[in-house]
PDB file of C-alpha atoms in Angstrom:
ATOM      1  CA  UNK A   1      39.156  -4.385  -3.629  1.00  0.00           C
ATOM      2  CA  UNK A   2      35.912  -6.073  -2.637  1.00  0.00           C
ATOM      3  CA  UNK A   3      32.701  -4.723  -4.089  1.00  0.00           C
ATOM      4  CA  UNK A   4      29.557  -4.311  -2.031  1.00  0.00           C
ATOM      5  CA  UNK A   5      26.098  -4.708  -3.475  1.00  0.00           C
ATOM      6  CA  UNK A   6      22.752  -3.915  -2.001  1.00  0.00           C
ATOM      7  CA  UNK A   7      19.834  -6.136  -2.938  1.00  0.00           C
ATOM      8  CA  UNK A   8      16.352  -5.173  -1.904  1.00  0.00           C
ATOM      9  CA  UNK A   9      14.150  -8.211  -1.422  1.00  0.00           C
ATOM     10  CA  UNK A  10      10.441  -7.588  -1.519  1.00  0.00           C
ATOM     11  CA  UNK A  11       8.410 -10.645  -0.871  1.00  0.00           C
ATOM     12  CA  UNK A  12       4.976 -11.835  -0.043  1.00  0.00           C
ATOM     13  CA  UNK A  13       5.934 -15.053   1.646  1.00  0.00           C
ATOM     14  CA  UNK A  14       2.674 -15.580   3.455  1.00  0.00           C
ATOM     15  CA  UNK A  15       4.003 -17.016   6.710  1.00  0.00           C
ATOM     16  CA  UNK A  16       6.724 -16.329   9.257  1.00  0.00           C
ATOM     17  CA  UNK A  17       8.109 -19.827   8.644  1.00  0.00           C
ATOM     18  CA  UNK A  18       8.674 -19.074   4.946  1.00  0.00           C
ATOM     19  CA  UNK A  19      10.405 -15.795   5.788  1.00  0.00           C
ATOM     20  CA  UNK A  20      12.652 -17.597   8.287  1.00  0.00           C
ATOM     21  CA  UNK A  21      13.552 -20.222   5.663  1.00  0.00           C
ATOM     22  CA  UNK A  22      14.419 -17.533   3.087  1.00  0.00           C
ATOM     23  CA  UNK A  23      16.717 -15.760   5.574  1.00  0.00           C
ATOM     24  CA  UNK A  24      18.346 -19.063   6.558  1.00  0.00           C
ATOM     25  CA  UNK A  25      18.954 -20.049   2.919  1.00  0.00           C
ATOM     26  CA  UNK A  26      20.433 -16.643   2.081  1.00  0.00           C
ATOM     27  CA  UNK A  27      22.812 -16.779   5.041  1.00  0.00           C
ATOM     28  CA  UNK A  28      23.794 -20.345   4.169  1.00  0.00           C
ATOM     29  CA  UNK A  29      24.506 -19.725   0.477  1.00  0.00           C
ATOM     30  CA  UNK A  30      25.702 -16.116   0.248  1.00  0.00           C
ATOM     31  CA  UNK A  31      28.714 -14.993   2.265  1.00  0.00           C
ATOM     32  CA  UNK A  32      28.387 -11.722   4.174  1.00  0.00           C
ATOM     33  CA  UNK A  33      24.618 -11.291   3.838  1.00  0.00           C
ATOM     34  CA  UNK A  34      23.124  -9.074   6.513  1.00  0.00           C
ATOM     35  CA  UNK A  35      19.698  -7.601   7.100  1.00  0.00           C
ATOM     36  CA  UNK A  36      19.884  -3.799   6.993  1.00  0.00           C
ATOM     37  CA  UNK A  37      16.240  -2.926   7.516  1.00  0.00           C
ATOM     38  CA  UNK A  38      12.808  -4.414   7.621  1.00  0.00           C
ATOM     39  CA  UNK A  39       9.397  -2.838   7.304  1.00  0.00           C
ATOM     40  CA  UNK A  40       5.768  -3.631   6.755  1.00  0.00           C
ATOM     41  CA  UNK A  41       3.779  -1.800   4.122  1.00  0.00           C
ATOM     42  CA  UNK A  42       0.166  -1.248   3.259  1.00  0.00           C
ATOM     43  CA  UNK A  43      -0.256  -0.330  -0.419  1.00  0.00           C
ATOM     44  CA  UNK A  44      -3.413   0.937  -2.121  1.00  0.00           C
ATOM     45  CA  UNK A  45      -3.401   0.704  -5.919  1.00  0.00           C
ATOM     46  CA  UNK A  46      -5.278   3.056  -8.235  1.00  0.00           C
ATOM     47  CA  UNK A  47      -6.219   3.117 -11.885  1.00  0.00           C
ATOM     48  CA  UNK A  48      -4.750   6.285 -13.372  1.00  0.00           C
ATOM     49  CA  UNK A  49      -7.077   9.120 -14.363  1.00  0.00           C
ATOM     50  CA  UNK A  50      -7.964   9.896 -17.975  1.00  0.00           C
ATOM     51  CA  UNK A  51      -6.975  13.558 -17.537  1.00  0.00           C
ATOM     52  CA  UNK A  52      -3.334  13.561 -16.424  1.00  0.00           C
ATOM     53  CA  UNK A  53      -2.999  17.356 -16.500  1.00  0.00           C
ATOM     54  CA  UNK A  54      -5.789  17.820 -13.943  1.00  0.00           C
ATOM     55  CA  UNK A  55      -4.389  14.935 -11.894  1.00  0.00           C
ATOM     56  CA  UNK A  56      -0.914  16.518 -11.876  1.00  0.00           C
ATOM     57  CA  UNK A  57      -2.236  19.905 -10.788  1.00  0.00           C
ATOM     58  CA  UNK A  58      -4.489  18.583  -7.998  1.00  0.00           C
ATOM     59  CA  UNK A  59      -2.037  16.076  -6.559  1.00  0.00           C
ATOM     60  CA  UNK A  60       0.916  18.492  -6.728  1.00  0.00           C
ATOM     61  CA  UNK A  61      -0.889  20.654  -4.172  1.00  0.00           C
ATOM     62  CA  UNK A  62      -0.209  18.077  -1.411  1.00  0.00           C
ATOM     63  CA  UNK A  63       3.493  17.743  -2.230  1.00  0.00           C
ATOM     64  CA  UNK A  64       6.344  19.803  -0.798  1.00  0.00           C
ATOM     65  CA  UNK A  65       7.136  22.875  -2.908  1.00  0.00           C
ATOM     66  CA  UNK A  66      10.529  21.529  -3.965  1.00  0.00           C
ATOM     67  CA  UNK A  67       9.006  18.398  -5.586  1.00  0.00           C
ATOM     68  CA  UNK A  68       5.950  19.901  -7.320  1.00  0.00           C
ATOM     69  CA  UNK A  69       7.598  20.936 -10.595  1.00  0.00           C
ATOM     70  CA  UNK A  70       9.370  17.582 -10.956  1.00  0.00           C
ATOM     71  CA  UNK A  71       6.109  15.736 -10.272  1.00  0.00           C
ATOM     72  CA  UNK A  72       4.082  17.778 -12.761  1.00  0.00           C
ATOM     73  CA  UNK A  73       6.728  17.420 -15.488  1.00  0.00           C
ATOM     74  CA  UNK A  74       6.992  13.657 -14.995  1.00  0.00           C
ATOM     75  CA  UNK A  75       3.221  13.144 -15.109  1.00  0.00           C
ATOM     76  CA  UNK A  76       2.661  15.486 -18.050  1.00  0.00           C
ATOM     77  CA  UNK A  77       5.474  13.837 -20.062  1.00  0.00           C
ATOM     78  CA  UNK A  78       4.407  10.269 -19.249  1.00  0.00           C
ATOM     79  CA  UNK A  79       2.905   7.727 -21.590  1.00  0.00           C
ATOM     80  CA  UNK A  80       1.479   5.442 -18.902  1.00  0.00           C
ATOM     81  CA  UNK A  81       1.499   5.698 -15.125  1.00  0.00           C
ATOM     82  CA  UNK A  82       0.933   3.401 -12.191  1.00  0.00           C
ATOM     83  CA  UNK A  83      -0.391   5.109  -9.047  1.00  0.00           C
ATOM     84  CA  UNK A  84      -0.358   3.875  -5.466  1.00  0.00           C
ATOM     85  CA  UNK A  85      -0.293   5.076  -1.901  1.00  0.00           C
ATOM     86  CA  UNK A  86       1.817   3.440   0.772  1.00  0.00           C
ATOM     87  CA  UNK A  87       1.829   3.442   4.543  1.00  0.00           C
ATOM     88  CA  UNK A  88       5.012   2.078   6.093  1.00  0.00           C
ATOM     89  CA  UNK A  89       7.149   2.453   9.187  1.00  0.00           C
ATOM     90  CA  UNK A  90       8.458   5.744   7.778  1.00  0.00           C
ATOM     91  CA  UNK A  91       5.087   7.372   7.040  1.00  0.00           C
ATOM     92  CA  UNK A  92       2.675   7.846   4.141  1.00  0.00           C
ATOM     93  CA  UNK A  93       3.969   8.068   0.590  1.00  0.00           C
ATOM     94  CA  UNK A  94       2.667   8.798  -2.866  1.00  0.00           C
ATOM     95  CA  UNK A  95       4.268   6.371  -5.334  1.00  0.00           C
ATOM     96  CA  UNK A  96       4.162   6.645  -9.123  1.00  0.00           C
ATOM     97  CA  UNK A  97       5.837   4.433 -11.684  1.00  0.00           C
ATOM     98  CA  UNK A  98       5.932   6.322 -14.942  1.00  0.00           C
ATOM     99  CA  UNK A  99       6.612   4.808 -18.349  1.00  0.00           C
ATOM    100  CA  UNK A 100       8.668   7.123 -20.534  1.00  0.00           C
ATOM    101  CA  UNK A 101       9.032   4.603 -23.367  1.00  0.00           C
ATOM    102  CA  UNK A 102       6.738   2.297 -25.278  1.00  0.00           C
ATOM    103  CA  UNK A 103       6.667  -0.369 -22.576  1.00  0.00           C
ATOM    104  CA  UNK A 104       4.403  -0.452 -19.526  1.00  0.00           C
ATOM    105  CA  UNK A 105       4.650   1.472 -16.267  1.00  0.00           C
ATOM    106  CA  UNK A 106       4.400  -1.827 -14.343  1.00  0.00           C
ATOM    107  CA  UNK A 107       7.714  -3.323 -15.359  1.00  0.00           C
ATOM    108  CA  UNK A 108       9.110  -1.382 -18.298  1.00  0.00           C
ATOM    109  CA  UNK A 109      12.769  -0.809 -18.941  1.00  0.00           C
ATOM    110  CA  UNK A 110      12.352   2.921 -19.547  1.00  0.00           C
ATOM    111  CA  UNK A 111      10.575   3.832 -16.351  1.00  0.00           C
ATOM    112  CA  UNK A 112      10.902   6.598 -13.798  1.00  0.00           C
ATOM    113  CA  UNK A 113       9.779   6.161 -10.218  1.00  0.00           C
ATOM    114  CA  UNK A 114       8.517   9.021  -8.085  1.00  0.00           C
ATOM    115  CA  UNK A 115       8.097   8.584  -4.332  1.00  0.00           C
ATOM    116  CA  UNK A 116       7.246  11.355  -1.919  1.00  0.00           C
ATOM    117  CA  UNK A 117       6.384  11.302   1.758  1.00  0.00           C
ATOM    118  CA  UNK A 118       3.321  13.424   2.520  1.00  0.00           C
ATOM    119  CA  UNK A 119       2.085  14.904   5.773  1.00  0.00           C
ATOM    120  CA  UNK A 120      -1.373  13.376   5.814  1.00  0.00           C
ATOM    121  CA  UNK A 121      -2.968  10.043   6.589  1.00  0.00           C
ATOM    122  CA  UNK A 122      -3.254   7.235   4.056  1.00  0.00           C
ATOM    123  CA  UNK A 123      -7.029   7.764   3.855  1.00  0.00           C
ATOM    124  CA  UNK A 124      -6.596  11.506   3.259  1.00  0.00           C
ATOM    125  CA  UNK A 125      -4.098  10.877   0.453  1.00  0.00           C
ATOM    126  CA  UNK A 126      -6.401   8.262  -1.095  1.00  0.00           C
ATOM    127  CA  UNK A 127      -9.226  10.839  -1.116  1.00  0.00           C
ATOM    128  CA  UNK A 128      -6.977  13.364  -2.908  1.00  0.00           C
ATOM    129  CA  UNK A 129      -6.236  10.797  -5.630  1.00  0.00           C
ATOM    130  CA  UNK A 130      -9.898   9.908  -6.022  1.00  0.00           C
ATOM    131  CA  UNK A 131     -10.886  13.581  -6.302  1.00  0.00           C
ATOM    132  CA  UNK A 132      -8.109  13.966  -8.924  1.00  0.00           C
ATOM    133  CA  UNK A 133      -9.753  11.301 -11.102  1.00  0.00           C
ATOM    134  CA  UNK A 134      -8.135   8.033  -9.966  1.00  0.00           C
ATOM    135  CA  UNK A 135     -10.221   4.961  -9.262  1.00  0.00           C
ATOM    136  CA  UNK A 136      -9.343   2.331  -6.670  1.00  0.00           C
ATOM    137  CA  UNK A 137      -7.932  -0.721  -8.425  1.00  0.00           C
ATOM    138  CA  UNK A 138     -10.033  -3.565  -7.051  1.00  0.00           C
ATOM    139  CA  UNK A 139      -8.420  -7.025  -7.199  1.00  0.00           C
ATOM    140  CA  UNK A 140     -10.129  -9.327  -9.657  1.00  0.00           C
TER     141      UNK A 140
END
């Protein structure tokens, strides 16, 4: 029985030519590869707030009722969090990567991810995060 695997490739290739070369090389070297979906994203990154309890309470108010408790528990039990907003083909999302171990929220092994689509614009969601104590993470 053949096994199927899904691999999500996220890349910042810079040019259409580089993307075309990557697709060509994948098709040439891996049998049965097919593109299932493609989207463009705009991500805004934030430094997490010092007061996670206040953050959890304020941000939970913009989430659907069925996700609020999960969100608050994850944030309140976290050691470190990474916060971002995302606008994609599917809408606007709140994205958190939450470290539940001693490693980092960026790429730790013991990490939980929380993603939730919200019914507001990217700018409106960014303002909620800022009012909840987050600061925009400016590239250095």
